[in-house]
JSON list of C-alpha atoms in Angstrom, two decimals:
[
{"chain": "L", "resi": 96, "resn": "UNK", "atom": "CA", "xyz": [-0.03, -0.27, 0.26]},
{"chain": "L", "resi": 97, "resn": "UNK", "atom": "CA", "xyz": [0.99, 3.66, -0.18]},
{"chain": "L", "resi": 98, "resn": "UNK", "atom": "CA", "xyz": [3.44, 4.79, 2.16]},
{"chain": "L", "resi": 99, "resn": "UNK", "atom": "CA", "xyz": [3.90, 8.67, 2.53]},
{"chain": "L", "resi": 100, "resn": "UNK", "atom": "CA", "xyz": [7.24, 10.24, 4.40]},
{"chain": "L", "resi": 101, "resn": "UNK", "atom": "CA", "xyz": [7.22, 14.07, 5.44]},
{"chain": "L", "resi": 102, "resn": "UNK", "atom": "CA", "xyz": [9.96, 16.27, 6.13]},
{"chain": "L", "resi": 103, "resn": "UNK", "atom": "CA", "xyz": [10.92, 18.31, 8.43]},
{"chain": "L", "resi": 104, "resn": "UNK", "atom": "CA", "xyz": [8.61, 17.09, 11.44]},
{"chain": "L", "resi": 105, "resn": "UNK", "atom": "CA", "xyz": [9.65, 20.58, 13.12]},
{"chain": "L", "resi": 106, "resn": "UNK", "atom": "CA", "xyz": [10.65, 24.06, 11.46]},
{"chain": "L", "resi": 107, "resn": "UNK", "atom": "CA", "xyz": [10.84, 27.34, 12.47]},
{"chain": "L", "resi": 108, "resn": "UNK", "atom": "CA", "xyz": [11.41, 30.04, 10.88]},
{"chain": "L", "resi": 109, "resn": "UNK", "atom": "CA", "xyz": [11.01, 33.78, 11.07]},
{"chain": "L", "resi": 110, "resn": "UNK", "atom": "CA", "xyz": [8.64, 35.89, 9.97]},
{"chain": "L", "resi": 111, "resn": "UNK", "atom": "CA", "xyz": [9.39, 37.06, 6.49]},
{"chain": "L", "resi": 112, "resn": "UNK", "atom": "CA", "xyz": [10.77, 33.72, 5.57]},
{"chain": "L", "resi": 113, "resn": "UNK", "atom": "CA", "xyz": [10.05, 30.95, 3.76]},
{"chain": "L", "resi": 114, "resn": "UNK", "atom": "CA", "xyz": [9.02, 27.96, 4.43]},
{"chain": "L", "resi": 115, "resn": "UNK", "atom": "CA", "xyz": [9.28, 24.52, 2.65]},
{"chain": "L", "resi": 116, "resn": "UNK", "atom": "CA", "xyz": [8.06, 21.00, 3.79]},
{"chain": "L", "resi": 117, "resn": "UNK", "atom": "CA", "xyz": [9.00, 17.73, 1.37]},
{"chain": "L", "resi": 118, "resn": "UNK", "atom": "CA", "xyz": [7.12, 15.12, 1.02]},
{"chain": "L", "resi": 119, "resn": "UNK", "atom": "CA", "xyz": [7.88, 11.98, -0.91]},
{"chain": "L", "resi": 120, "resn": "UNK", "atom": "CA", "xyz": [5.16, 9.03, -1.59]},
{"chain": "L", "resi": 121, "resn": "UNK", "atom": "CA", "xyz": [5.90, 5.33, -2.59]},
{"chain": "L", "resi": 122, "resn": "UNK", "atom": "CA", "xyz": [2.64, 4.55, -5.12]},
{"chain": "L", "resi": 123, "resn": "UNK", "atom": "CA", "xyz": [2.94, 5.33, -8.99]},
{"chain": "L", "resi": 124, "resn": "UNK", "atom": "CA", "xyz": [-0.52, 4.56, -9.18]},
{"chain": "L", "resi": 125, "resn": "UNK", "atom": "CA", "xyz": [-1.35, 7.74, -6.92]},
{"chain": "L", "resi": 126, "resn": "UNK", "atom": "CA", "xyz": [-2.67, 10.79, -8.37]},
{"chain": "L", "resi": 127, "resn": "UNK", "atom": "CA", "xyz": [-3.86, 13.05, -5.99]},
{"chain": "L", "resi": 128, "resn": "UNK", "atom": "CA", "xyz": [-1.79, 15.43, -3.64]},
{"chain": "L", "resi": 129, "resn": "UNK", "atom": "CA", "xyz": [-3.76, 17.15, -1.22]},
{"chain": "L", "resi": 130, "resn": "UNK", "atom": "CA", "xyz": [-2.34, 19.72, 1.49]},
{"chain": "L", "resi": 131, "resn": "UNK", "atom": "CA", "xyz": [-3.65, 20.57, 5.03]},
{"chain": "L", "resi": 132, "resn": "UNK", "atom": "CA", "xyz": [-3.53, 22.88, 7.24]},
{"chain": "L", "resi": 133, "resn": "UNK", "atom": "CA", "xyz": [-3.97, 22.21, 11.09]},
{"chain": "L", "resi": 134, "resn": "UNK", "atom": "CA", "xyz": [-4.74, 24.24, 14.11]},
{"chain": "L", "resi": 135, "resn": "UNK", "atom": "CA", "xyz": [-4.83, 23.13, 17.56]},
{"chain": "L", "resi": 136, "resn": "UNK", "atom": "CA", "xyz": [-8.28, 21.74, 18.30]},
{"chain": "L", "resi": 137, "resn": "UNK", "atom": "CA", "xyz": [-9.48, 22.27, 14.93]},
{"chain": "L", "resi": 138, "resn": "UNK", "atom": "CA", "xyz": [-9.41, 19.06, 11.70]},
{"chain": "L", "resi": 139, "resn": "UNK", "atom": "CA", "xyz": [-7.37, 19.80, 8.67]},
{"chain": "L", "resi": 140, "resn": "UNK", "atom": "CA", "xyz": [-8.31, 22.59, 6.40]},
{"chain": "L", "resi": 141, "resn": "UNK", "atom": "CA", "xyz": [-7.36, 21.93, 2.78]},
{"chain": "L", "resi": 142, "resn": "UNK", "atom": "CA", "xyz": [-5.33, 24.79, 1.48]},
{"chain": "L", "resi": 143, "resn": "UNK", "atom": "CA", "xyz": [-3.94, 23.50, -1.72]},
{"chain": "L", "resi": 144, "resn": "UNK", "atom": "CA", "xyz": [-3.90, 20.09, -4.25]},
{"chain": "L", "resi": 145, "resn": "UNK", "atom": "CA", "xyz": [-2.58, 19.01, -7.32]},
{"chain": "L", "resi": 146, "resn": "UNK", "atom": "CA", "xyz": [-2.91, 16.58, -9.44]},
{"chain": "L", "resi": 147, "resn": "UNK", "atom": "CA", "xyz": [-0.33, 14.45, -11.30]},
{"chain": "L", "resi": 148, "resn": "UNK", "atom": "CA", "xyz": [-0.73, 15.99, -14.41]},
{"chain": "L", "resi": 149, "resn": "UNK", "atom": "CA", "xyz": [0.48, 19.65, -13.19]},
{"chain": "L", "resi": 150, "resn": "UNK", "atom": "CA", "xyz": [4.05, 20.03, -12.19]},
{"chain": "L", "resi": 151, "resn": "UNK", "atom": "CA", "xyz": [3.35, 23.09, -10.24]},
{"chain": "L", "resi": 152, "resn": "UNK", "atom": "CA", "xyz": [0.26, 24.82, -8.14]},
{"chain": "L", "resi": 153, "resn": "UNK", "atom": "CA", "xyz": [0.09, 28.64, -6.83]},
{"chain": "L", "resi": 154, "resn": "UNK", "atom": "CA", "xyz": [-2.28, 30.43, -4.86]},
{"chain": "L", "resi": 155, "resn": "UNK", "atom": "CA", "xyz": [-1.03, 33.78, -3.38]},
{"chain": "L", "resi": 156, "resn": "UNK", "atom": "CA", "xyz": [1.84, 32.71, -0.61]},
{"chain": "L", "resi": 157, "resn": "UNK", "atom": "CA", "xyz": [1.22, 29.06, -1.45]},
{"chain": "L", "resi": 158, "resn": "UNK", "atom": "CA", "xyz": [2.44, 26.86, -4.06]},
{"chain": "L", "resi": 159, "resn": "UNK", "atom": "CA", "xyz": [3.01, 23.13, -4.18]},
{"chain": "L", "resi": 160, "resn": "UNK", "atom": "CA", "xyz": [5.71, 21.60, -7.02]},
{"chain": "L", "resi": 161, "resn": "UNK", "atom": "CA", "xyz": [5.03, 18.17, -7.66]},
{"chain": "L", "resi": 162, "resn": "UNK", "atom": "CA", "xyz": [7.98, 15.16, -9.08]},
{"chain": "L", "resi": 163, "resn": "UNK", "atom": "CA", "xyz": [6.37, 12.39, -10.40]},
{"chain": "L", "resi": 164, "resn": "UNK", "atom": "CA", "xyz": [9.20, 10.80, -11.16]},
{"chain": "L", "resi": 165, "resn": "UNK", "atom": "CA", "xyz": [11.00, 10.64, -8.35]},
{"chain": "L", "resi": 166, "resn": "UNK", "atom": "CA", "xyz": [7.52, 10.69, -6.52]},
{"chain": "L", "resi": 167, "resn": "UNK", "atom": "CA", "xyz": [8.24, 13.63, -4.09]},
{"chain": "L", "resi": 168, "resn": "UNK", "atom": "CA", "xyz": [6.17, 16.83, -3.79]},
{"chain": "L", "resi": 169, "resn": "UNK", "atom": "CA", "xyz": [7.06, 20.30, -1.68]},
{"chain": "L", "resi": 170, "resn": "UNK", "atom": "CA", "xyz": [4.48, 22.80, 0.15]},
{"chain": "L", "resi": 171, "resn": "UNK", "atom": "CA", "xyz": [6.39, 26.23, -0.68]},
{"chain": "L", "resi": 172, "resn": "UNK", "atom": "CA", "xyz": [4.98, 28.86, 2.28]},
{"chain": "L", "resi": 173, "resn": "UNK", "atom": "CA", "xyz": [6.31, 32.54, 1.14]},
{"chain": "L", "resi": 174, "resn": "UNK", "atom": "CA", "xyz": [6.01, 35.51, 3.35]},
{"chain": "L", "resi": 175, "resn": "UNK", "atom": "CA", "xyz": [5.10, 33.65, 6.15]},
{"chain": "L", "resi": 176, "resn": "UNK", "atom": "CA", "xyz": [3.29, 35.26, 9.52]},
{"chain": "L", "resi": 177, "resn": "UNK", "atom": "CA", "xyz": [2.29, 34.22, 12.67]},
{"chain": "L", "resi": 178, "resn": "UNK", "atom": "CA", "xyz": [-1.23, 32.92, 11.68]},
{"chain": "L", "resi": 179, "resn": "UNK", "atom": "CA", "xyz": [0.58, 30.19, 9.21]},
{"chain": "L", "resi": 180, "resn": "UNK", "atom": "CA", "xyz": [1.42, 28.48, 12.49]},
{"chain": "L", "resi": 181, "resn": "UNK", "atom": "CA", "xyz": [-0.27, 24.86, 12.37]},
{"chain": "L", "resi": 182, "resn": "UNK", "atom": "CA", "xyz": [0.57, 21.62, 11.45]},
{"chain": "L", "resi": 183, "resn": "UNK", "atom": "CA", "xyz": [0.79, 20.81, 7.85]},
{"chain": "L", "resi": 184, "resn": "UNK", "atom": "CA", "xyz": [0.18, 17.27, 6.84]},
{"chain": "L", "resi": 185, "resn": "UNK", "atom": "CA", "xyz": [0.81, 15.64, 3.47]},
{"chain": "L", "resi": 186, "resn": "UNK", "atom": "CA", "xyz": [-1.10, 13.38, 1.47]},
{"chain": "L", "resi": 187, "resn": "UNK", "atom": "CA", "xyz": [-1.42, 11.15, -1.42]},
{"chain": "L", "resi": 188, "resn": "UNK", "atom": "CA", "xyz": [-4.30, 9.39, -2.83]},
{"chain": "L", "resi": 189, "resn": "UNK", "atom": "CA", "xyz": [-5.29, 8.01, -6.06]},
{"chain": "L", "resi": 190, "resn": "UNK", "atom": "CA", "xyz": [-8.67, 8.16, -8.14]},
{"chain": "L", "resi": 191, "resn": "UNK", "atom": "CA", "xyz": [-11.52, 5.54, -8.02]},
{"chain": "L", "resi": 192, "resn": "UNK", "atom": "CA", "xyz": [-13.43, 2.93, -5.89]},
{"chain": "L", "resi": 193, "resn": "UNK", "atom": "CA", "xyz": [-12.76, 3.16, -2.42]},
{"chain": "L", "resi": 194, "resn": "UNK", "atom": "CA", "xyz": [-9.78, 5.91, -2.50]},
{"chain": "L", "resi": 195, "resn": "UNK", "atom": "CA", "xyz": [-8.88, 7.26, 0.94]},
{"chain": "L", "resi": 196, "resn": "UNK", "atom": "CA", "xyz": [-5.92, 9.76, 1.68]},
{"chain": "L", "resi": 197, "resn": "UNK", "atom": "CA", "xyz": [-3.19, 8.64, 3.00]},
{"chain": "L", "resi": 198, "resn": "UNK", "atom": "CA", "xyz": [-1.34, 10.93, 5.56]},
{"chain": "L", "resi": 199, "resn": "UNK", "atom": "CA", "xyz": [2.68, 11.92, 6.34]},
{"chain": "L", "resi": 200, "resn": "UNK", "atom": "CA", "xyz": [2.77, 12.48, 9.52]},
{"chain": "L", "resi": 201, "resn": "UNK", "atom": "CA", "xyz": [3.14, 16.08, 9.70]},
{"chain": "L", "resi": 202, "resn": "UNK", "atom": "CA", "xyz": [5.41, 19.27, 10.35]},
{"chain": "L", "resi": 203, "resn": "UNK", "atom": "CA", "xyz": [4.75, 21.54, 13.00]},
{"chain": "L", "resi": 204, "resn": "UNK", "atom": "CA", "xyz": [5.91, 25.36, 11.82]},
{"chain": "L", "resi": 205, "resn": "UNK", "atom": "CA", "xyz": [6.15, 27.82, 13.89]},
{"chain": "L", "resi": 206, "resn": "UNK", "atom": "CA", "xyz": [6.63, 31.52, 12.34]},
{"chain": "L", "resi": 207, "resn": "UNK", "atom": "CA", "xyz": [8.15, 33.63, 15.08]},
{"chain": "L", "resi": 208, "resn": "UNK", "atom": "CA", "xyz": [7.58, 37.24, 15.46]},
{"chain": "I", "resi": 134, "resn": "UNK", "atom": "CA", "xyz": [-23.59, 26.40, 3.00]},
{"chain": "I", "resi": 135, "resn": "UNK", "atom": "CA", "xyz": [-22.77, 24.93, 6.54]},
{"chain": "I", "resi": 136, "resn": "UNK", "atom": "CA", "xyz": [-19.68, 22.48, 7.26]},
{"chain": "I", "resi": 137, "resn": "UNK", "atom": "CA", "xyz": [-19.42, 18.89, 8.42]},
{"chain": "I", "resi": 138, "resn": "UNK", "atom": "CA", "xyz": [-20.05, 18.91, 12.52]},
{"chain": "I", "resi": 139, "resn": "UNK", "atom": "CA", "xyz": [-19.55, 16.03, 14.74]},
{"chain": "I", "resi": 140, "resn": "UNK", "atom": "CA", "xyz": [-20.62, 14.94, 17.75]},
{"chain": "I", "resi": 141, "resn": "UNK", "atom": "CA", "xyz": [-19.78, 15.17, 20.68]},
{"chain": "I", "resi": 142, "resn": "UNK", "atom": "CA", "xyz": [-16.79, 17.10, 21.04]},
{"chain": "I", "resi": 143, "resn": "UNK", "atom": "CA", "xyz": [-15.64, 15.21, 23.62]},
{"chain": "I", "resi": 144, "resn": "UNK", "atom": "CA", "xyz": [-15.45, 11.96, 25.32]},
{"chain": "I", "resi": 145, "resn": "UNK", "atom": "CA", "xyz": [-14.09, 9.86, 28.11]},
{"chain": "I", "resi": 146, "resn": "UNK", "atom": "CA", "xyz": [-15.52, 5.65, 28.29]},
{"chain": "I", "resi": 147, "resn": "UNK", "atom": "CA", "xyz": [-14.05, 2.94, 30.18]},
{"chain": "I", "resi": 148, "resn": "UNK", "atom": "CA", "xyz": [-12.27, 0.40, 27.88]},
{"chain": "I", "resi": 149, "resn": "UNK", "atom": "CA", "xyz": [-14.33, -2.48, 26.67]},
{"chain": "I", "resi": 150, "resn": "UNK", "atom": "CA", "xyz": [-17.15, -0.06, 26.34]},
{"chain": "I", "resi": 151, "resn": "UNK", "atom": "CA", "xyz": [-19.16, 0.94, 22.93]},
{"chain": "I", "resi": 152, "resn": "UNK", "atom": "CA", "xyz": [-19.13, 4.48, 21.14]},
{"chain": "I", "resi": 153, "resn": "UNK", "atom": "CA", "xyz": [-21.16, 6.34, 18.94]},
{"chain": "I", "resi": 154, "resn": "UNK", "atom": "CA", "xyz": [-19.59, 9.38, 17.47]},
{"chain": "I", "resi": 155, "resn": "UNK", "atom": "CA", "xyz": [-22.34, 10.77, 14.58]},
{"chain": "I", "resi": 156, "resn": "UNK", "atom": "CA", "xyz": [-20.85, 13.18, 11.69]},
{"chain": "I", "resi": 157, "resn": "UNK", "atom": "CA", "xyz": [-23.34, 15.45, 9.53]},
{"chain": "I", "resi": 158, "resn": "UNK", "atom": "CA", "xyz": [-22.12, 16.81, 6.24]},
{"chain": "I", "resi": 159, "resn": "UNK", "atom": "CA", "xyz": [-21.38, 19.27, 4.15]},
{"chain": "I", "resi": 160, "resn": "UNK", "atom": "CA", "xyz": [-24.85, 20.54, 2.38]},
{"chain": "I", "resi": 161, "resn": "UNK", "atom": "CA", "xyz": [-24.75, 18.55, -0.59]},
{"chain": "I", "resi": 162, "resn": "UNK", "atom": "CA", "xyz": [-21.87, 16.22, 0.06]},
{"chain": "I", "resi": 163, "resn": "UNK", "atom": "CA", "xyz": [-22.95, 12.31, -0.70]},
{"chain": "I", "resi": 164, "resn": "UNK", "atom": "CA", "xyz": [-19.26, 10.62, 0.59]},
{"chain": "I", "resi": 165, "resn": "UNK", "atom": "CA", "xyz": [-18.57, 10.84, 3.95]},
{"chain": "I", "resi": 166, "resn": "UNK", "atom": "CA", "xyz": [-14.71, 9.36, 5.50]},
{"chain": "I", "resi": 167, "resn": "UNK", "atom": "CA", "xyz": [-13.69, 8.22, 8.40]},
{"chain": "I", "resi": 168, "resn": "UNK", "atom": "CA", "xyz": [-10.01, 9.31, 10.12]},
{"chain": "I", "resi": 169, "resn": "UNK", "atom": "CA", "xyz": [-8.12, 8.41, 13.01]},
{"chain": "I", "resi": 170, "resn": "UNK", "atom": "CA", "xyz": [-5.89, 10.55, 14.20]},
{"chain": "I", "resi": 171, "resn": "UNK", "atom": "CA", "xyz": [-3.48, 9.26, 17.09]},
{"chain": "I", "resi": 172, "resn": "UNK", "atom": "CA", "xyz": [-1.89, 12.14, 19.26]},
{"chain": "I", "resi": 173, "resn": "UNK", "atom": "CA", "xyz": [1.35, 13.36, 17.07]},
{"chain": "I", "resi": 174, "resn": "UNK", "atom": "CA", "xyz": [-0.06, 11.92, 14.32]},
{"chain": "I", "resi": 175, "resn": "UNK", "atom": "CA", "xyz": [-1.67, 12.13, 10.62]},
{"chain": "I", "resi": 176, "resn": "UNK", "atom": "CA", "xyz": [-4.82, 10.52, 10.49]},
{"chain": "I", "resi": 177, "resn": "UNK", "atom": "CA", "xyz": [-5.59, 7.31, 9.40]},
{"chain": "I", "resi": 178, "resn": "UNK", "atom": "CA", "xyz": [-8.45, 6.19, 7.12]},
{"chain": "I", "resi": 179, "resn": "UNK", "atom": "CA", "xyz": [-10.69, 4.41, 8.73]},
{"chain": "I", "resi": 180, "resn": "UNK", "atom": "CA", "xyz": [-13.57, 3.43, 6.11]},
{"chain": "I", "resi": 181, "resn": "UNK", "atom": "CA", "xyz": [-16.05, 5.68, 3.30]},
{"chain": "I", "resi": 182, "resn": "UNK", "atom": "CA", "xyz": [-19.28, 5.78, 2.71]},
{"chain": "I", "resi": 183, "resn": "UNK", "atom": "CA", "xyz": [-21.06, 6.33, -0.42]},
{"chain": "I", "resi": 184, "resn": "UNK", "atom": "CA", "xyz": [-24.67, 6.74, -0.42]},
{"chain": "I", "resi": 185, "resn": "UNK", "atom": "CA", "xyz": [-25.18, 4.61, 1.91]},
{"chain": "I", "resi": 186, "resn": "UNK", "atom": "CA", "xyz": [-23.01, 2.05, 1.52]},
{"chain": "I", "resi": 187, "resn": "UNK", "atom": "CA", "xyz": [-19.33, 1.43, 2.38]},
{"chain": "I", "resi": 188, "resn": "UNK", "atom": "CA", "xyz": [-16.99, 2.18, 0.13]},
{"chain": "I", "resi": 189, "resn": "UNK", "atom": "CA", "xyz": [-13.50, 1.11, 1.60]},
{"chain": "I", "resi": 190, "resn": "UNK", "atom": "CA", "xyz": [-12.54, 0.47, 4.59]},
{"chain": "I", "resi": 191, "resn": "UNK", "atom": "CA", "xyz": [-8.43, 0.93, 5.86]},
{"chain": "I", "resi": 192, "resn": "UNK", "atom": "CA", "xyz": [-6.69, -1.37, 8.49]},
{"chain": "I", "resi": 193, "resn": "UNK", "atom": "CA", "xyz": [-9.29, -1.27, 11.07]},
{"chain": "I", "resi": 194, "resn": "UNK", "atom": "CA", "xyz": [-10.27, -4.59, 12.83]},
{"chain": "I", "resi": 195, "resn": "UNK", "atom": "CA", "xyz": [-14.28, -5.00, 12.66]},
{"chain": "I", "resi": 196, "resn": "UNK", "atom": "CA", "xyz": [-14.73, -3.43, 16.16]},
{"chain": "I", "resi": 197, "resn": "UNK", "atom": "CA", "xyz": [-15.30, -0.54, 14.40]},
{"chain": "I", "resi": 198, "resn": "UNK", "atom": "CA", "xyz": [-18.89, -0.08, 11.88]},
{"chain": "I", "resi": 199, "resn": "UNK", "atom": "CA", "xyz": [-20.23, 2.76, 10.77]},
{"chain": "I", "resi": 200, "resn": "UNK", "atom": "CA", "xyz": [-23.51, 3.72, 8.79]},
{"chain": "I", "resi": 201, "resn": "UNK", "atom": "CA", "xyz": [-24.79, 6.21, 6.42]},
{"chain": "I", "resi": 202, "resn": "UNK", "atom": "CA", "xyz": [-27.97, 7.34, 6.71]},
{"chain": "I", "resi": 203, "resn": "UNK", "atom": "CA", "xyz": [-30.40, 8.87, 3.43]},
{"chain": "I", "resi": 204, "resn": "UNK", "atom": "CA", "xyz": [-29.47, 12.42, 4.15]},
{"chain": "I", "resi": 205, "resn": "UNK", "atom": "CA", "xyz": [-26.19, 11.89, 3.99]},
{"chain": "I", "resi": 206, "resn": "UNK", "atom": "CA", "xyz": [-25.02, 11.91, 7.90]},
{"chain": "I", "resi": 207, "resn": "UNK", "atom": "CA", "xyz": [-23.00, 9.15, 8.95]},
{"chain": "I", "resi": 208, "resn": "UNK", "atom": "CA", "xyz": [-22.68, 7.15, 12.57]},
{"chain": "I", "resi": 209, "resn": "UNK", "atom": "CA", "xyz": [-18.61, 5.23, 13.69]},
{"chain": "I", "resi": 210, "resn": "UNK", "atom": "CA", "xyz": [-19.29, 2.87, 16.07]},
{"chain": "I", "resi": 211, "resn": "UNK", "atom": "CA", "xyz": [-16.67, 0.96, 18.31]},
{"chain": "I", "resi": 212, "resn": "UNK", "atom": "CA", "xyz": [-16.89, -2.16, 19.86]},
{"chain": "I", "resi": 213, "resn": "UNK", "atom": "CA", "xyz": [-14.73, -3.39, 22.95]},
{"chain": "I", "resi": 214, "resn": "UNK", "atom": "CA", "xyz": [-12.92, -0.10, 23.17]},
{"chain": "I", "resi": 215, "resn": "UNK", "atom": "CA", "xyz": [-9.16, -0.85, 24.07]},
{"chain": "I", "resi": 216, "resn": "UNK", "atom": "CA", "xyz": [-6.96, 2.19, 25.60]},
{"chain": "I", "resi": 217, "resn": "UNK", "atom": "CA", "xyz": [-4.90, 2.35, 22.28]},
{"chain": "I", "resi": 218, "resn": "UNK", "atom": "CA", "xyz": [-8.23, 3.69, 20.37]},
{"chain": "I", "resi": 219, "resn": "UNK", "atom": "CA", "xyz": [-8.41, 7.11, 22.54]},
{"chain": "I", "resi": 220, "resn": "UNK", "atom": "CA", "xyz": [-7.88, 8.82, 19.75]},
{"chain": "I", "resi": 221, "resn": "UNK", "atom": "CA", "xyz": [-9.50, 12.33, 17.63]},
{"chain": "I", "resi": 222, "resn": "UNK", "atom": "CA", "xyz": [-11.68, 11.07, 15.06]},
{"chain": "I", "resi": 223, "resn": "UNK", "atom": "CA", "xyz": [-12.69, 13.07, 11.94]},
{"chain": "I", "resi": 224, "resn": "UNK", "atom": "CA", "xyz": [-15.35, 12.91, 9.87]},
{"chain": "I", "resi": 225, "resn": "UNK", "atom": "CA", "xyz": [-15.08, 14.56, 6.36]},
{"chain": "I", "resi": 226, "resn": "UNK", "atom": "CA", "xyz": [-17.22, 14.99, 3.63]},
{"chain": "I", "resi": 227, "resn": "UNK", "atom": "CA", "xyz": [-17.09, 15.17, -0.54]},
{"chain": "I", "resi": 228, "resn": "UNK", "atom": "CA", "xyz": [-18.88, 15.55, -3.34]},
{"chain": "I", "resi": 229, "resn": "UNK", "atom": "CA", "xyz": [-16.00, 14.39, -5.32]},
{"chain": "I", "resi": 230, "resn": "UNK", "atom": "CA", "xyz": [-13.29, 11.79, -4.84]},
{"chain": "I", "resi": 231, "resn": "UNK", "atom": "CA", "xyz": [-11.70, 14.82, -3.68]},
{"chain": "I", "resi": 232, "resn": "UNK", "atom": "CA", "xyz": [-11.41, 17.70, -2.11]},
{"chain": "I", "resi": 233, "resn": "UNK", "atom": "CA", "xyz": [-12.98, 16.69, 1.42]},
{"chain": "I", "resi": 234, "resn": "UNK", "atom": "CA", "xyz": [-14.13, 19.11, 4.64]},
{"chain": "I", "resi": 235, "resn": "UNK", "atom": "CA", "xyz": [-12.85, 17.94, 7.76]},
{"chain": "I", "resi": 236, "resn": "UNK", "atom": "CA", "xyz": [-15.14, 18.71, 10.91]},
{"chain": "I", "resi": 237, "resn": "UNK", "atom": "CA", "xyz": [-13.46, 19.42, 13.63]},
{"chain": "I", "resi": 238, "resn": "UNK", "atom": "CA", "xyz": [-13.27, 15.94, 15.41]},
{"chain": "I", "resi": 239, "resn": "UNK", "atom": "CA", "xyz": [-14.33, 13.95, 18.84]},
{"chain": "I", "resi": 240, "resn": "UNK", "atom": "CA", "xyz": [-11.53, 13.92, 21.10]},
{"chain": "I", "resi": 241, "resn": "UNK", "atom": "CA", "xyz": [-12.17, 10.21, 22.53]},
{"chain": "I", "resi": 242, "resn": "UNK", "atom": "CA", "xyz": [-10.57, 9.22, 25.83]},
{"chain": "I", "resi": 243, "resn": "UNK", "atom": "CA", "xyz": [-10.18, 5.52, 27.23]},
{"chain": "I", "resi": 244, "resn": "UNK", "atom": "CA", "xyz": [-9.91, 5.06, 30.15]}
]
């Protein structure tokens, strides 16, 4: 089955700097890769996603890149703000019957003012 | 448009007991998935329901069971609770196979 690894487990950056979180997956059939942000006491919130037919996607300060050959994808946050502090999860899934997400273990991002 | 709501928010149960967790999916969403999130870990897939039928299951024992109702709300039932069942249980709904919206979860503590 699918296995998703995520690095680093913790990340501290100064406000205004960029943050990068990297994930690798094992199943070449996976073709949908969402990123979720989870704040304390809340459920995960989708922040950006990418499909396997696209190499990069950007939404304001957030971007995701995908390298299908190497089976890795990354989240890039630019101009970080204190409200970006949270736990970020990457996930992978294949479309179709009974599809489910396999999540990475998470990255705790701290943005220092 | 309402989001995904889960109840209760917190629950304490004794080992061996049974528990039922409830989820109201986002309006119009016909697919519901349940995830277990242990402290400090990513969510793990339990099962998914699509139009009242189980549509896939993760690596969880049969004592984890579920239901989806005609209004697409859902229940997660866990029998014979074990200490390791202590976790945050998340419900997520979707209209398509992606774009899931998660609820805030039910924090279950088994003592």
